Amino acid sequence: MKAFVYGGPGKKALEDRPRPEIENPGDAIVKIVKTTICGTDLHILKGDVATCEPGRILGHEGVGVIETVGAGVTTFKAGDRVLISCISSCGKCEYCRRGMYSHCTTGGWILGNVIDGTQAEYVRIPHAETSLYPIPEGADEEAMVMLSDILPTGFECGVLNGKVSPGSTVAIVGSGPIGLAALLTAQLYSPADIIMIDLDDNRLEVARRFGATRTINSTDGKAAETVMTLTRGRGVDTAIEAVGVPATFQLCEQLVGPGGVIANIGVHGKPVELHLETLWSRNIAITTRLVDAVTTPMLLKTVQSGKIDPTRLVTHHFTLDQILDAYDTFGRATETKALKVIINA
Ligand SMILES: NC(=O)c1ccc[n+]([C@@H]2O[C@H](COP(=O)([O-])OP(=O)(O)OC[C@H]3O[C@@H](n4cnc5c(N)ncnc54)[C@H](O)[C@@H]3O)[C@@H](O)[C@H]2O)c1
Ligand SMILES: [Zn+2]
Ligand SMILES: [Zn+2]
């Protein structure tokens, strides 16, 4: 089968690989129909993710059709259309029982990281019964792909951890697919204001179409001042970090108002200065989270009912043969205006 393989920092190729086989009774083999590329895949290609070794097939998002199931799988059968969660969970270990699937002792974020992923014709999914979701009849498959990772990530790490509530003020730093997913799902809670901050005017324009009440291009370094003016000197109730660099976390430290929450989503590769000298007295909470994808069934219903339309995030389409072009387009998002690229396998 064809598969997109990480060959070490800066190296990538579309290769011929043997089809995956059932290894454990809880496994399923899924024939990929659609997959996509995540910002995290770009981190891997740069060599930022130490757990992902050269030779790995990348990808942790997608939808497909079950090809075969292991002897222990009773809730899925060959031919079922399924949504693949970016997080594999056994459903039985201590962390899974606490709803913290991201730390499952035999799962978590393993797909396209420590085991082969979804950017291929077939993928082996461990703990299939608790890591796959049936796709409802008539559902838009491209919308379903957005449920593998970005919608649960924006919602769980940003909106839920950030305690977005009716009438509150939210700032989201980073208007990439994850920041935009946080923007879409924050509106489930009717905050009064959502301020989106980015360096890219095109992405800010998208944010306005997606419901941001204000947008700020922070290239001039004055975003914190502007937010203080907009909030009459108070700062925001929720500051969501959706980039993953020190500058944007520090911006969140400046934006958050008394009693507020800084909800970090970004994957950080460098240390960040914590300004406790200004934060200690302001009743601030700082949260971090690796997406658990525990809200996937709930988000699926909001997508099915049309309350959230994540297909608006899809900007480009490619075939698996064209995946190198897809990476190039996604990697040059400022020029190509790419948000999510769909790859048809
Ligand atoms: N916590 C988790 O479980 C989890 C899951 C998935 C992704 N992530 C992480 O979330 C982050 C966002 O993902 P994405 O796919 O949207 O990434 P992305 O790179 O597509 O988007 C980041 C956005 O930040 C903007 N940006 C960069 N530097 C900036 C700055 N100094 N000031 C303001 N804006 C700036 C960019 O213009 C871009 O629009 C990444 O770090 C990704 O690895 C975390
Ligand atoms: Zn991802
Ligand atoms: Zn578990």
Short mmCIF file of C-alpha atoms and ligand atoms in Angstrom, two decimals:
data_model
loop_
_atom_site.label_atom_id
_atom_site.label_comp_id
_atom_site.label_asym_id
_atom_site.label_seq_id
_atom_site.Cartn_x
_atom_site.Cartn_y
_atom_site.Cartn_z
CA MET A 1 0.00 0.00 0.00
CA LYS A 2 1.00 3.66 -0.37
CA ALA A 3 2.00 5.45 2.83
CA PHE A 4 3.51 8.81 3.80
CA VAL A 5 6.64 8.13 5.85
CA TYR A 6 8.74 10.37 8.13
CA GLY A 7 12.41 9.76 7.36
CA GLY A 8 14.03 11.88 10.09
CA PRO A 9 14.22 15.70 10.45
CA GLY A 10 13.42 17.35 7.09
CA LYS A 11 12.95 13.99 5.30
CA LYS A 12 9.64 12.69 4.03
CA ALA A 13 8.47 10.37 1.24
CA LEU A 14 5.52 8.50 -0.19
CA GLU A 15 6.56 4.83 0.04
CA ASP A 16 5.28 1.36 -0.68
CA ARG A 17 4.60 -0.47 2.60
CA PRO A 18 3.04 -3.80 3.53
CA ARG A 19 -0.60 -3.60 4.62
CA PRO A 20 -1.05 -3.62 8.41
CA GLU A 21 -2.41 -6.80 10.02
CA ILE A 22 -4.35 -7.55 13.20
CA GLU A 23 -1.83 -7.85 16.07
CA ASN A 24 -4.15 -7.90 19.10
CA PRO A 25 -7.76 -9.11 19.55
CA GLY A 26 -8.95 -5.51 20.09
CA ASP A 27 -7.52 -4.23 16.79
CA ALA A 28 -9.33 -3.22 13.63
CA ILE A 29 -7.83 -2.64 10.20
CA VAL A 30 -9.41 0.43 8.60
CA LYS A 31 -9.26 1.30 4.90
CA ILE A 32 -8.72 5.05 4.84
CA VAL A 33 -11.22 7.12 2.85
CA LYS A 34 -10.12 10.63 3.88
CA THR A 35 -7.30 11.93 6.03
CA THR A 36 -5.64 15.30 6.66
CA ILE A 37 -2.46 16.98 7.92
CA CYS A 38 -2.11 18.53 11.38
CA GLY A 39 0.25 21.30 12.56
CA THR A 40 1.69 18.61 14.82
CA ASP A 41 2.79 16.61 11.72
CA LEU A 42 4.85 19.66 10.73
CA HIS A 43 6.40 19.66 14.23
CA ILE A 44 7.32 15.97 13.70
CA LEU A 45 8.92 16.67 10.30
CA LYS A 46 11.07 19.37 11.92
CA GLY A 47 12.25 16.78 14.47
CA ASP A 48 10.40 18.42 17.42
CA VAL A 49 8.63 15.23 18.55
CA ALA A 50 11.23 12.86 20.03
CA THR A 51 8.83 9.91 20.42
CA CYS A 52 8.25 9.72 16.65
CA GLU A 53 11.08 7.78 15.03
CA PRO A 54 12.20 7.74 11.41
CA GLY A 55 10.30 5.16 9.37
CA ARG A 56 6.96 6.05 10.94
CA ILE A 57 3.83 6.46 8.79
CA LEU A 58 2.37 9.82 9.91
CA GLY A 59 -1.24 10.94 10.42
CA HIS A 60 -3.66 10.79 13.36
CA GLU A 61 -6.87 11.99 11.72
CA GLY A 62 -9.27 10.44 9.26
CA VAL A 63 -12.36 8.48 8.33
CA GLY A 64 -12.54 5.07 6.73
CA VAL A 65 -14.24 1.73 6.30
CA ILE A 66 -13.52 -1.28 8.51
CA GLU A 67 -11.70 -3.99 6.57
CA THR A 68 -11.26 -6.60 9.33
CA VAL A 69 -11.60 -6.75 13.11
CA GLY A 70 -9.81 -8.77 15.79
CA ALA A 71 -11.55 -11.56 17.71
CA GLY A 72 -12.29 -9.26 20.66
CA VAL A 73 -14.15 -6.60 18.67
CA THR A 74 -17.92 -7.05 18.84
CA THR A 75 -19.33 -3.56 18.21
CA PHE A 76 -17.83 -3.05 14.74
CA LYS A 77 -17.75 -5.28 11.67
CA ALA A 78 -16.26 -5.23 8.18
CA GLY A 79 -17.92 -2.57 6.03
CA ASP A 80 -18.74 -0.14 8.89
CA ARG A 81 -17.86 3.50 8.20
CA VAL A 82 -15.89 4.94 11.08
CA LEU A 83 -14.35 8.11 12.44
CA ILE A 84 -10.81 7.58 13.78
CA SER A 85 -9.99 9.42 17.01
CA CYS A 86 -6.47 10.87 17.24
CA ILE A 87 -6.38 9.39 20.76
CA SER A 88 -6.50 5.62 21.25
CA SER A 89 -8.04 4.50 24.54
CA CYS A 90 -8.49 1.09 26.15
CA GLY A 91 -11.45 2.35 28.21
CA LYS A 92 -10.29 0.22 31.16
CA CYS A 93 -7.07 1.61 32.66
CA GLU A 94 -7.04 4.08 35.54
CA TYR A 95 -6.66 7.12 33.28
CA CYS A 96 -9.37 6.00 30.86
CA ARG A 97 -11.74 5.42 33.77
CA ARG A 98 -11.04 9.04 34.79
CA GLY A 99 -11.93 10.23 31.28
CA MET A 100 -8.28 11.11 30.60
CA TYR A 101 -7.86 9.05 27.43
CA SER A 102 -4.76 11.02 26.43
CA HIS A 103 -2.88 9.21 29.19
CA CYS A 104 -4.23 5.71 28.52
CA THR A 105 -1.46 3.35 29.66
CA THR A 106 -1.65 1.36 26.40
CA GLY A 107 -2.93 4.15 24.14
CA GLY A 108 -3.07 7.94 24.18
CA TRP A 109 -1.60 9.81 21.22
CA ILE A 110 0.13 6.86 19.58
CA LEU A 111 -1.23 7.01 15.99
CA GLY A 112 1.29 8.53 13.61
CA ASN A 113 3.63 8.93 16.58
CA VAL A 114 4.72 5.64 18.14
CA ILE A 115 2.68 3.37 15.83
CA ASP A 116 1.91 3.82 12.12
CA GLY A 117 -0.79 6.36 11.33
CA THR A 118 -3.55 7.31 8.91
CA GLN A 119 -1.72 8.92 5.97
CA ALA A 120 -1.82 5.60 4.10
CA GLU A 121 -4.29 3.32 2.36
CA TYR A 122 -4.82 1.22 5.52
CA VAL A 123 -4.21 1.68 9.24
CA ARG A 124 -4.29 -0.63 12.27
CA ILE A 125 -6.36 0.87 15.10
CA PRO A 126 -5.70 -0.63 18.56
CA HIS A 127 -8.56 -0.66 21.11
CA ALA A 128 -10.89 -0.24 18.15
CA GLU A 129 -14.16 -0.38 20.13
CA THR A 130 -13.22 2.64 22.24
CA SER A 131 -11.11 4.54 19.68
CA LEU A 132 -13.42 4.49 16.65
CA TYR A 133 -16.88 6.05 16.29
CA PRO A 134 -19.59 4.94 13.88
CA ILE A 135 -20.34 7.57 11.23
CA PRO A 136 -24.06 8.34 11.14
CA GLU A 137 -25.93 7.69 7.90
CA GLY A 138 -25.66 10.66 5.54
CA ALA A 139 -22.98 12.48 7.57
CA ASP A 140 -20.50 14.70 5.71
CA GLU A 141 -17.21 12.78 5.80
CA GLU A 142 -15.06 15.89 5.57
CA ALA A 143 -16.83 17.32 8.61
CA MET A 144 -16.14 14.02 10.39
CA VAL A 145 -12.38 14.36 9.68
CA MET A 146 -12.44 17.62 11.69
CA LEU A 147 -13.71 15.58 14.65
CA SER A 148 -10.61 13.34 14.80
CA ASP A 149 -8.47 16.03 16.42
CA ILE A 150 -9.06 19.74 15.90
CA LEU A 151 -12.61 20.18 17.21
CA PRO A 152 -12.07 18.16 20.40
CA THR A 153 -8.68 19.87 20.90
CA GLY A 154 -10.02 23.41 20.55
CA PHE A 155 -13.02 22.54 22.70
CA GLU A 156 -11.40 20.51 25.50
CA CYS A 157 -8.03 22.25 25.87
CA GLY A 158 -9.32 25.75 25.04
CA VAL A 159 -13.03 26.19 25.75
CA LEU A 160 -13.68 23.71 28.58
CA ASN A 161 -10.35 24.25 30.38
CA GLY A 162 -10.72 28.01 29.79
CA LYS A 163 -14.20 27.98 31.44
CA VAL A 164 -15.80 30.02 28.65
CA SER A 165 -19.22 31.08 29.92
CA PRO A 166 -22.21 33.20 28.82
CA GLY A 167 -21.36 36.89 28.66
CA SER A 168 -17.65 36.36 29.24
CA THR A 169 -14.74 37.80 27.25
CA VAL A 170 -12.41 35.47 25.39
CA ALA A 171 -9.13 36.09 23.57
CA ILE A 172 -7.74 33.37 21.31
CA VAL A 173 -4.10 33.80 20.33
CA GLY A 174 -3.49 31.91 17.07
CA SER A 175 -6.07 31.70 14.29
CA GLY A 176 -4.88 28.43 12.76
CA PRO A 177 -7.17 25.38 12.51
CA ILE A 178 -6.94 24.80 16.27
CA GLY A 179 -7.62 28.42 17.23
CA LEU A 180 -10.53 28.47 14.77
CA ALA A 181 -11.88 25.21 16.23
CA ALA A 182 -11.77 26.88 19.66
CA LEU A 183 -13.59 29.87 18.14
CA LEU A 184 -16.35 27.67 16.67
CA THR A 185 -16.88 25.66 19.85
CA ALA A 186 -16.59 28.66 22.23
CA GLN A 187 -19.80 29.97 20.69
CA LEU A 188 -21.69 26.98 22.15
CA TYR A 189 -21.39 28.95 25.43
CA SER A 190 -22.38 32.42 24.13
CA PRO A 191 -19.47 34.54 25.37
CA ALA A 192 -20.07 38.29 24.84
CA ASP A 193 -16.78 38.91 23.02
CA ILE A 194 -14.27 36.71 21.23
CA ILE A 195 -11.09 38.51 20.21
CA MET A 196 -8.87 36.60 17.74
CA ILE A 197 -5.18 37.48 17.50
CA ASP A 198 -2.77 36.39 14.74
CA LEU A 199 -0.06 37.71 12.43
CA ASP A 200 -1.89 36.62 9.28
CA ASP A 201 -4.63 38.90 7.95
CA ASN A 202 -6.19 36.14 5.85
CA ARG A 203 -6.68 33.94 8.91
CA LEU A 204 -8.14 36.88 10.84
CA GLU A 205 -10.57 37.47 8.00
CA VAL A 206 -11.62 33.81 8.28
CA ALA A 207 -12.01 34.31 12.04
CA ARG A 208 -14.43 37.20 11.47
CA ARG A 209 -16.51 34.99 9.17
CA PHE A 210 -16.47 32.29 11.87
CA GLY A 211 -17.89 34.61 14.54
CA ALA A 212 -14.99 36.53 16.11
CA THR A 213 -16.29 39.85 17.40
CA ARG A 214 -12.85 41.53 17.11
CA THR A 215 -9.60 40.63 15.39
CA ILE A 216 -6.13 41.98 16.10
CA ASN A 217 -3.06 41.62 13.91
CA SER A 218 -0.28 41.47 16.52
CA THR A 219 2.60 42.15 14.11
CA ASP A 220 3.04 45.64 15.63
CA GLY A 221 3.57 44.18 19.13
CA LYS A 222 0.64 46.19 20.54
CA ALA A 223 -1.97 43.41 20.89
CA ALA A 224 -1.94 43.52 24.71
CA GLU A 225 -2.56 47.30 24.73
CA THR A 226 -5.40 46.96 22.21
CA VAL A 227 -7.07 44.22 24.27
CA MET A 228 -6.79 46.36 27.41
CA THR A 229 -8.49 49.24 25.60
CA LEU A 230 -11.25 46.94 24.30
CA THR A 231 -11.88 45.52 27.77
CA ARG A 232 -11.72 48.91 29.54
CA GLY A 233 -8.48 47.97 31.28
CA ARG A 234 -9.80 44.71 32.72
CA GLY A 235 -8.33 42.03 30.50
CA VAL A 236 -10.17 38.92 29.34
CA ASP A 237 -11.82 36.15 31.34
CA THR A 238 -10.31 33.45 29.12
CA ALA A 239 -7.02 33.68 27.20
CA ILE A 240 -6.51 30.68 24.92
CA GLU A 241 -2.98 30.01 23.64
CA ALA A 242 -3.22 28.21 20.26
CA VAL A 243 0.25 28.69 18.78
CA GLY A 244 2.92 27.05 20.94
CA VAL A 245 5.73 29.65 21.15
CA PRO A 246 6.94 31.68 24.19
CA ALA A 247 5.76 35.04 22.75
CA THR A 248 2.13 33.95 22.50
CA PHE A 249 2.01 32.40 25.98
CA GLN A 250 3.49 35.63 27.36
CA LEU A 251 0.86 37.60 25.46
CA CYS A 252 -1.80 35.49 27.23
CA GLU A 253 -0.18 36.38 30.57
CA GLN A 254 -0.63 40.06 29.67
CA LEU A 255 -4.23 39.71 28.41
CA VAL A 256 -5.80 37.72 31.22
CA GLY A 257 -7.87 39.71 33.69
CA PRO A 258 -8.46 39.13 37.43
CA GLY A 259 -10.12 35.77 38.07
CA GLY A 260 -9.33 34.65 34.54
CA VAL A 261 -7.91 31.50 33.02
CA ILE A 262 -4.98 31.00 30.65
CA ALA A 263 -5.81 27.82 28.75
CA ASN A 264 -2.77 26.54 26.88
CA ILE A 265 -3.28 24.41 23.77
CA GLY A 266 0.00 24.93 21.88
CA VAL A 267 2.70 22.26 21.78
CA HIS A 268 5.74 24.00 23.29
CA GLY A 269 9.31 23.06 22.43
CA LYS A 270 11.02 25.83 24.41
CA PRO A 271 10.80 27.06 28.02
CA VAL A 272 8.46 30.00 28.65
CA GLU A 273 8.95 32.72 31.27
CA LEU A 274 6.21 32.64 33.90
CA HIS A 275 5.50 36.16 35.18
CA LEU A 276 4.31 35.26 38.65
CA GLU A 277 5.39 38.71 39.85
CA THR A 278 2.40 40.17 37.97
CA LEU A 279 0.06 37.16 38.13
CA TRP A 280 0.32 36.00 41.76
CA SER A 281 -2.30 38.36 43.15
CA ARG A 282 -4.79 38.21 40.28
CA ASN A 283 -6.55 34.88 40.99
CA ILE A 284 -5.40 33.40 37.71
CA ALA A 285 -5.56 29.73 36.74
CA ILE A 286 -3.25 28.26 34.11
CA THR A 287 -4.30 24.99 32.47
CA THR A 288 -2.55 22.58 30.12
CA ARG A 289 -3.97 19.54 28.36
CA LEU A 290 -3.23 16.95 25.76
CA VAL A 291 -6.54 16.45 23.99
CA ASP A 292 -8.47 13.52 25.50
CA ALA A 293 -11.05 13.37 22.71
CA VAL A 294 -13.68 12.50 25.33
CA THR A 295 -16.11 15.05 23.88
CA THR A 296 -16.09 13.54 20.38
CA PRO A 297 -19.58 11.93 20.65
CA MET A 298 -21.08 15.21 21.90
CA LEU A 299 -19.32 17.29 19.21
CA LEU A 300 -20.47 14.79 16.58
CA LYS A 301 -24.07 15.60 17.52
CA THR A 302 -23.50 19.36 17.24
CA VAL A 303 -21.98 18.80 13.78
CA GLN A 304 -24.83 16.49 12.72
CA SER A 305 -27.45 19.03 13.80
CA GLY A 306 -25.65 21.83 11.93
CA LYS A 307 -24.91 23.81 15.11
CA ILE A 308 -21.23 23.67 14.14
CA ASP A 309 -20.09 23.46 10.52
CA PRO A 310 -16.42 22.45 10.48
CA THR A 311 -16.33 21.90 6.69
CA ARG A 312 -15.71 25.65 6.52
CA LEU A 313 -12.18 24.84 7.66
CA VAL A 314 -11.44 22.75 4.54
CA THR A 315 -9.59 24.80 1.93
CA HIS A 316 -7.82 22.26 -0.34
CA HIS A 317 -8.23 18.72 -1.69
CA PHE A 318 -5.56 16.23 -2.79
CA THR A 319 -5.21 12.53 -3.47
CA LEU A 320 -2.82 10.29 -1.51
CA ASP A 321 -0.49 10.30 -4.55
CA GLN A 322 -0.28 14.08 -4.22
CA ILE A 323 0.46 14.09 -0.48
CA LEU A 324 3.86 15.78 -0.93
CA ASP A 325 2.06 18.68 -2.65
CA ALA A 326 -0.49 18.65 0.17
CA TYR A 327 2.32 19.04 2.76
CA ASP A 328 3.87 21.82 0.68
CA THR A 329 0.54 23.68 0.47
CA PHE A 330 -0.20 23.19 4.17
CA GLY A 331 3.36 24.18 5.15
CA ARG A 332 3.13 27.49 3.22
CA ALA A 333 -0.25 28.48 4.65
CA THR A 334 0.41 32.22 4.60
CA GLU A 335 0.84 32.18 0.80
CA THR A 336 -1.61 29.38 -0.03
CA LYS A 337 -4.31 30.40 2.51
CA ALA A 338 -4.55 26.73 3.54
CA LEU A 339 -6.40 25.76 6.72
CA LYS A 340 -7.25 22.05 6.53
CA VAL A 341 -6.31 20.02 3.46
CA ILE A 342 -8.33 16.88 2.75
CA ILE A 343 -6.43 13.91 1.32
CA ASN A 344 -8.59 11.35 -0.47
CA ALA A 345 -7.11 7.88 -0.19
N1 LIG B 1 -2.73 20.24 23.21
C1 LIG B 1 -3.04 19.40 22.23
O1 LIG B 1 -3.52 18.30 22.47
C2 LIG B 1 -2.85 19.80 20.80
C3 LIG B 1 -3.49 19.06 19.79
C4 LIG B 1 -3.34 19.46 18.45
C5 LIG B 1 -2.53 20.56 18.16
N2 LIG B 1 -1.89 21.24 19.17
C6 LIG B 1 -1.04 22.41 18.91
O2 LIG B 1 -1.85 23.56 18.76
C7 LIG B 1 -1.09 24.57 18.09
C8 LIG B 1 -1.92 25.19 16.96
O3 LIG B 1 -2.16 24.25 15.96
P1 LIG B 1 -2.57 24.67 14.47
O4 LIG B 1 -2.69 23.42 13.68
O5 LIG B 1 -3.69 25.62 14.51
O6 LIG B 1 -1.20 25.44 14.06
P2 LIG B 1 -0.89 26.50 12.92
O7 LIG B 1 0.58 26.59 12.86
O8 LIG B 1 -1.66 26.19 11.68
O9 LIG B 1 -1.51 27.87 13.49
C9 LIG B 1 -0.83 28.71 14.36
C10 LIG B 1 -1.25 30.15 14.08
O10 LIG B 1 -0.50 30.99 14.96
C11 LIG B 1 -0.11 32.15 14.27
N3 LIG B 1 1.08 32.69 14.93
C12 LIG B 1 2.35 32.25 14.88
N4 LIG B 1 3.16 33.03 15.64
C13 LIG B 1 2.36 33.97 16.19
C14 LIG B 1 2.60 35.07 17.06
N5 LIG B 1 3.83 35.35 17.52
N6 LIG B 1 1.55 35.86 17.42
C15 LIG B 1 0.30 35.59 16.97
N7 LIG B 1 0.01 34.54 16.13
C16 LIG B 1 1.04 33.76 15.75
C17 LIG B 1 0.14 31.69 12.84
O11 LIG B 1 0.03 32.77 11.92
C18 LIG B 1 -0.96 30.63 12.66
O12 LIG B 1 -2.13 31.18 12.08
C19 LIG B 1 0.20 23.88 17.61
O13 LIG B 1 1.23 24.15 18.53
C20 LIG B 1 -0.20 22.42 17.65
O14 LIG B 1 0.91 21.56 17.73
C21 LIG B 1 -2.05 20.87 20.47
ZN ZN B 2 -3.18 16.83 15.49
ZN ZN B 3 -6.69 3.19 28.91
#
